[in-house]
Coordinates of C-alpha atoms (C1' of nucleotides) in Angstrom, one line a residue:
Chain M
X157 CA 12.0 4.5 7.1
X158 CA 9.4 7.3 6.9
X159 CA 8.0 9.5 10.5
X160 CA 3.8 8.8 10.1
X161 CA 1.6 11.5 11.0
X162 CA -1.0 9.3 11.6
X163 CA -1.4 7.1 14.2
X164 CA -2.1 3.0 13.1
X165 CA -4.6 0.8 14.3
X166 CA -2.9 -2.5 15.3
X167 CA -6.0 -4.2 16.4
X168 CA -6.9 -4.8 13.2
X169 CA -5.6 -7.7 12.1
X170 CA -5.4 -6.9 8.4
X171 CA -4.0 -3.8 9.2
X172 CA -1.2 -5.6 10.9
X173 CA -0.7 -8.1 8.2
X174 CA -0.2 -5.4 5.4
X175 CA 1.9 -3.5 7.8
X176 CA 4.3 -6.5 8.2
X177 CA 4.2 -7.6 4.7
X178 CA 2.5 -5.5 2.9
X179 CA 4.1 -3.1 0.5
X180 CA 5.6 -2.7 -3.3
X181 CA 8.2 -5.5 -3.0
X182 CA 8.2 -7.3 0.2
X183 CA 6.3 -10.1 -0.6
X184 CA 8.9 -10.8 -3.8
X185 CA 11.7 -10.4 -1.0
X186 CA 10.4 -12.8 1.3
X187 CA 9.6 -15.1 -2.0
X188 CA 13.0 -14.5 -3.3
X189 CA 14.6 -15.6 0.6
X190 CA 12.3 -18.4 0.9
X191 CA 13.9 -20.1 -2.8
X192 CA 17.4 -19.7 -1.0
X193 CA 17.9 -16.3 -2.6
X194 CA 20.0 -15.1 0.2
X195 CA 22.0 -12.2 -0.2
X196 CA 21.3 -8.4 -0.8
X197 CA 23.1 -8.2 -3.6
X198 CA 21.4 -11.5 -5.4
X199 CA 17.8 -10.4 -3.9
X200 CA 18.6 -6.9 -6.0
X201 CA 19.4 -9.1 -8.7
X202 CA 16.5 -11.5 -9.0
X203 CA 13.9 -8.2 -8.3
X204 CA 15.7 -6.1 -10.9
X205 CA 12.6 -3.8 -11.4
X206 CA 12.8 -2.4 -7.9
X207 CA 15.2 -0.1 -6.8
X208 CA 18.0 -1.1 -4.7
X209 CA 17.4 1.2 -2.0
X210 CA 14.0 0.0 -1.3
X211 CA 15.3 -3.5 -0.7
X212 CA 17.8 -2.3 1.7
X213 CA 15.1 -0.9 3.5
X214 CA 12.4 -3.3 3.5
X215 CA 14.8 -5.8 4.7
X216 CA 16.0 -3.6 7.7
X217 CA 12.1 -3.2 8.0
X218 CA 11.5 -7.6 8.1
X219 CA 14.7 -8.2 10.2
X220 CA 13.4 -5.4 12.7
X221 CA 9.8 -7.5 13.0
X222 CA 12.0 -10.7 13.1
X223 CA 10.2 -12.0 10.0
X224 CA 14.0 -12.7 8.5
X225 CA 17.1 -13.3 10.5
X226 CA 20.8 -12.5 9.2
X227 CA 23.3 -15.2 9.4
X228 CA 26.4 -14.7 10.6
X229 CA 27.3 -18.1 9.2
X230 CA 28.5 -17.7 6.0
X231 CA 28.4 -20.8 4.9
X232 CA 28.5 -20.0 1.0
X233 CA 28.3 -16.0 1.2
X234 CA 31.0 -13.4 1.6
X235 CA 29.2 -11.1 4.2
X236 CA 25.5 -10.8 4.7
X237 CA 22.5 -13.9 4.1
X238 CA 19.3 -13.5 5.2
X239 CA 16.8 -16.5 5.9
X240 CA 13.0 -16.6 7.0
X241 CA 12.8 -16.9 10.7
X242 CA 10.2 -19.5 12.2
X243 CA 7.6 -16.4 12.0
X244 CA 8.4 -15.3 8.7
X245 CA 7.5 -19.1 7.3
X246 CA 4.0 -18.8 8.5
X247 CA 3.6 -15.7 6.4
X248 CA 4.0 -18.2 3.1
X249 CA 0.9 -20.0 3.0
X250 CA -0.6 -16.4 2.4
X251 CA 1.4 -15.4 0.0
X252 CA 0.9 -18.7 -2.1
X253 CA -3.1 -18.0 -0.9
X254 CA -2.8 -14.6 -2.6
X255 CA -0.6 -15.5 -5.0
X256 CA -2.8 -18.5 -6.6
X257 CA -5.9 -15.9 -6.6
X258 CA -4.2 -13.4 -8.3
X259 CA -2.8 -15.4 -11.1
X260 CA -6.0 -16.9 -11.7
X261 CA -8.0 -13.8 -11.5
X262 CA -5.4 -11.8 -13.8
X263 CA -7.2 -12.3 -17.0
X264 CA -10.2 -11.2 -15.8
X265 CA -8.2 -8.0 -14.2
X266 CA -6.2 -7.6 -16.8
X267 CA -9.5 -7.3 -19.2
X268 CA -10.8 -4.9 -17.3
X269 CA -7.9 -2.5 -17.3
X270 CA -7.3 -2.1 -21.1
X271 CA -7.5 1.4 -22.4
X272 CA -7.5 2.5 -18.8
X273 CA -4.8 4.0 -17.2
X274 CA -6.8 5.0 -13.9
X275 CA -7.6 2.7 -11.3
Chain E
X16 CA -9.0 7.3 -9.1
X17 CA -5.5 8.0 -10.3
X18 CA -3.1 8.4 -13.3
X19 CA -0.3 6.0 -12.6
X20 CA 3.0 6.6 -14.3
X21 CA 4.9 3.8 -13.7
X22 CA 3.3 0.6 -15.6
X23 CA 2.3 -2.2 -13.2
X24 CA 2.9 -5.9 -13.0
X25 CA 0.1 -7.9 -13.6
X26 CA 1.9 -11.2 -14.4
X27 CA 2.9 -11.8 -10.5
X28 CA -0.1 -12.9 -8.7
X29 CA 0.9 -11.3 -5.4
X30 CA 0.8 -7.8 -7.1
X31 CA -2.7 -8.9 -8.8
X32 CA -4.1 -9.2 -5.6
X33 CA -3.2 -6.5 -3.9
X34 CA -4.3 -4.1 -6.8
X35 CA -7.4 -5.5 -6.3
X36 CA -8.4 -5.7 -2.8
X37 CA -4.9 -4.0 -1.3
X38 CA -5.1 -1.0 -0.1
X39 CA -5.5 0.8 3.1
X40 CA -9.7 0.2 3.4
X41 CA -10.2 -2.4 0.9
X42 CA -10.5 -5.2 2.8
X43 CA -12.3 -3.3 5.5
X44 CA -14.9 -2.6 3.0
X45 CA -15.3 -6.2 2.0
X46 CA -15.3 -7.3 5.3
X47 CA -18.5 -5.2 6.5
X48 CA -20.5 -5.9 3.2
X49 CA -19.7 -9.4 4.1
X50 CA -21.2 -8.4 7.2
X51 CA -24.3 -7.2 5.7
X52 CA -23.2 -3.8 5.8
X53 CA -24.4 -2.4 2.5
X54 CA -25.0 0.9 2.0
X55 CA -22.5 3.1 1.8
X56 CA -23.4 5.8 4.3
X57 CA -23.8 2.1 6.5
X58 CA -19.7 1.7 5.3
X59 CA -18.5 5.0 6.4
X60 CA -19.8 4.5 9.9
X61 CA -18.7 1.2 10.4
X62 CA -15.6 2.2 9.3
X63 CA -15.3 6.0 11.1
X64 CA -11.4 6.4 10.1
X65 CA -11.7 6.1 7.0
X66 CA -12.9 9.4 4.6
X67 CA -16.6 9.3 2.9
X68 CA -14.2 10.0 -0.1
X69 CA -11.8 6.8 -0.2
X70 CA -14.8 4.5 0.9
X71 CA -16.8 6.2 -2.3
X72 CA -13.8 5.7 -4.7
X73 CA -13.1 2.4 -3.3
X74 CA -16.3 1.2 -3.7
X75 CA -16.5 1.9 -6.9
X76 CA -12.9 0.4 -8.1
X77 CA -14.1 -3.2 -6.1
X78 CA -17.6 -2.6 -8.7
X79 CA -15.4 -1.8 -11.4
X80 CA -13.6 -5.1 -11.0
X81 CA -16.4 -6.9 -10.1
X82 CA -15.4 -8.3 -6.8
X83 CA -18.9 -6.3 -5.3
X84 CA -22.2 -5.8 -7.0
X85 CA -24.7 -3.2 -6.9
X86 CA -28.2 -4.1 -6.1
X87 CA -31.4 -2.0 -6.8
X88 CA -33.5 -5.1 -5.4
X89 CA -33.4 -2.7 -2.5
X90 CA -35.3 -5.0 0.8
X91 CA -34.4 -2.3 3.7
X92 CA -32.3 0.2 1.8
X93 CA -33.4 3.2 0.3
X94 CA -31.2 3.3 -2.5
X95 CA -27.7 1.6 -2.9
X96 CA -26.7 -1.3 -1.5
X97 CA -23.6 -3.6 -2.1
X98 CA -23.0 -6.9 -1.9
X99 CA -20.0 -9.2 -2.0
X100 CA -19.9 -10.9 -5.9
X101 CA -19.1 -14.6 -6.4
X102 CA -15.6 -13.2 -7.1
X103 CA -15.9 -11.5 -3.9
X104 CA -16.8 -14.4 -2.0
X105 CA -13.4 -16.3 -2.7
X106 CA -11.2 -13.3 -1.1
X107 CA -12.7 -13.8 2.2
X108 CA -10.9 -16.8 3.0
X109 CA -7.9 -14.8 2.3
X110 CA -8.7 -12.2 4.5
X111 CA -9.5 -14.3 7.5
X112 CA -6.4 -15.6 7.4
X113 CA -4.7 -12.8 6.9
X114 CA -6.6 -11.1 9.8
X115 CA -5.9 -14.1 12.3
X116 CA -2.1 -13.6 11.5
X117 CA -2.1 -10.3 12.1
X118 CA -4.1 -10.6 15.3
X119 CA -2.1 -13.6 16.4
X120 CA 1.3 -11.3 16.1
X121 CA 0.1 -8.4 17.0
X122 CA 1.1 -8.2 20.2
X123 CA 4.2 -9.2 19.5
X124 CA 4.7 -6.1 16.4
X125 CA 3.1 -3.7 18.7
X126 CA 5.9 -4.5 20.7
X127 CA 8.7 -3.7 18.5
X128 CA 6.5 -0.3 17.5
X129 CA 6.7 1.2 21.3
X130 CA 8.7 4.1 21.3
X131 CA 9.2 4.1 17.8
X132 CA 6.9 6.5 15.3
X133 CA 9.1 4.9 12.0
X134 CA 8.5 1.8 10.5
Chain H
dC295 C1' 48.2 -2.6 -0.7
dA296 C1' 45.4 -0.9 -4.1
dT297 C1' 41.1 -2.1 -6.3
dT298 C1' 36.7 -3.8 -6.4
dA299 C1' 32.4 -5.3 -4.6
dT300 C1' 29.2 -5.4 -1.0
dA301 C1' 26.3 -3.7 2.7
dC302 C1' 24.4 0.1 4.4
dC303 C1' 22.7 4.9 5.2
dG304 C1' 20.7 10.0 4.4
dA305 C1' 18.4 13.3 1.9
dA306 C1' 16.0 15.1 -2.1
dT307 C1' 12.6 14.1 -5.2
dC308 C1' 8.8 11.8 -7.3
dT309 C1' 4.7 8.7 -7.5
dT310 C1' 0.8 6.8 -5.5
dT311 C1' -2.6 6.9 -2.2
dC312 C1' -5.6 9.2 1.1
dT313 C1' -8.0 13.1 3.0
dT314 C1' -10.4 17.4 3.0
dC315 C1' -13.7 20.3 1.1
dG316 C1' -17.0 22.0 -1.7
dG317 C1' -20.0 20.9 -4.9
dT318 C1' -24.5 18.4 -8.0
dT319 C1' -28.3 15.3 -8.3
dA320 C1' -31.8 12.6 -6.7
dT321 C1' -34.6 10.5 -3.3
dT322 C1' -37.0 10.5 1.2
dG323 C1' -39.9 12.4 4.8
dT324 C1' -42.9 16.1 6.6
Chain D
dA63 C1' -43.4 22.1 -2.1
dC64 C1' -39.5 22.0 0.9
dA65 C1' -35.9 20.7 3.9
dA66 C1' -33.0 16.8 4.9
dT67 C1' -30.4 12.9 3.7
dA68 C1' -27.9 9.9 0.6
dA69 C1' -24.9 9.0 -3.4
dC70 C1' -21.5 10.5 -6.0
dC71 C1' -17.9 13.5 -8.2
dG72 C1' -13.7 16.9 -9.0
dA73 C1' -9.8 19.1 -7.5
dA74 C1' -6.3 20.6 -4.2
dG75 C1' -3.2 19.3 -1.0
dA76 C1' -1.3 16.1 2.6
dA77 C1' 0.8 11.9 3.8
dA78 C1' 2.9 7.5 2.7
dG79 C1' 5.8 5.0 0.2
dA80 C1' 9.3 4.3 -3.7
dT81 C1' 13.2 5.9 -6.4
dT82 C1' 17.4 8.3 -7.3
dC83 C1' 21.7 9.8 -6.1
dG84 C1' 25.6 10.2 -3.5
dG85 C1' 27.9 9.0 0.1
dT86 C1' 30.8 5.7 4.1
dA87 C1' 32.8 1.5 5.9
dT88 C1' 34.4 -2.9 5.5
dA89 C1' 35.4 -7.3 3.5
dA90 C1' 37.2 -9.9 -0.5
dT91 C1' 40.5 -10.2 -4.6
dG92 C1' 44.4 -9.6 -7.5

DNA sequence: CATTATACCGAATCTTTCTTCGGTTATTGT
DNA sequence: ACAATAACCGAAGAAAGATTCGGTATAATG
């Protein structure tokens, strides 16, 4: 977890989705969770393109705003399973939201982006 | 706009989206165009925190992919003025319900922010 | 009981993004 | 014509966020 320098401005709504689940990989976590995908390890597994590390911290980052819980009943793991808490299921219907737009938008994106490496 | 290094995703939805209107001011921007706020010196005061530079550079990535337009049928302006593409239009939905469930939680992140600059 | 796997954490480094600052060009108003 | 304002750009550097690497502790397995 990084020290900002700047303060944020919670009143914004937007600003405190994206703060919540905004970032690299944490929508693809709480994805991953949300199919039953419930231990580190497996979440590393299923989102082999990020690193390890950031996973470890993005979860510590959705289990401190209570959008995940950790189980202490193991019922098939060894140690840790995370699940979405009661707050972290209303976060799906945006996701999907996002997630439909995106996929049918992405030919039109991706058009745009050939021979471009800037954005 | 910058040289990435590290190629991007643009097969998962999610990440489609939020190249496109992700981003710290992004969907500040659409939101006061949607507003009828369309010229760009308009922009930067509506939105104070933000940098003349990012609001510039942003402006022109959401032209560059079409999600804004640029209008020279200038009624009250006197010269650019934006407005919110057909593209554009479907985001908004997105982003009001993205801002209600950030406003309907804030309280309760802001809560687990006190004391704490990390996140 | 030694080995292995898992869950974490800290620090350094790197990439991406944002900000600051100093420009150029063109339009507006006097 | 001349200042003032607006739009836009480039580059340097700061800040945020992600990655890499190397740890410790503890639980599972042979």
């Amino acid at each position: 977890m990084y020290e900002r320098k700047i303060e944020e401005n919670l009143d914004c709504g937007i600003y405190v989705a994206s703060r919540v689940f905004g970032g690299k990989w944490k929508c693809c976590i709480l994805d991953a969770i949300n199919r039953g995908i419930a231990r580190p390890v497996d979440i590393c597994n299923y989102i082999s393109e990020a690193s390890k590390r950031v996973i470890e911290i993005q979860l510590a980052e959705l289990l401190f705003f209570g959008i995940i819980e950790k189980c202490a009943e193991d019922t098939y793991p060894k140690k840790s399973a995370y699940t979405l808490s009661e707050v972290g299921k209303t976060i799906l219907p945006i996701l999907s939201q996002m997630d439909e737009w995106g996929l049918s938008h992405s030919g039109f994106i991706k058009e745009r982006q050939k021979g471009i490496q800037v954005s």
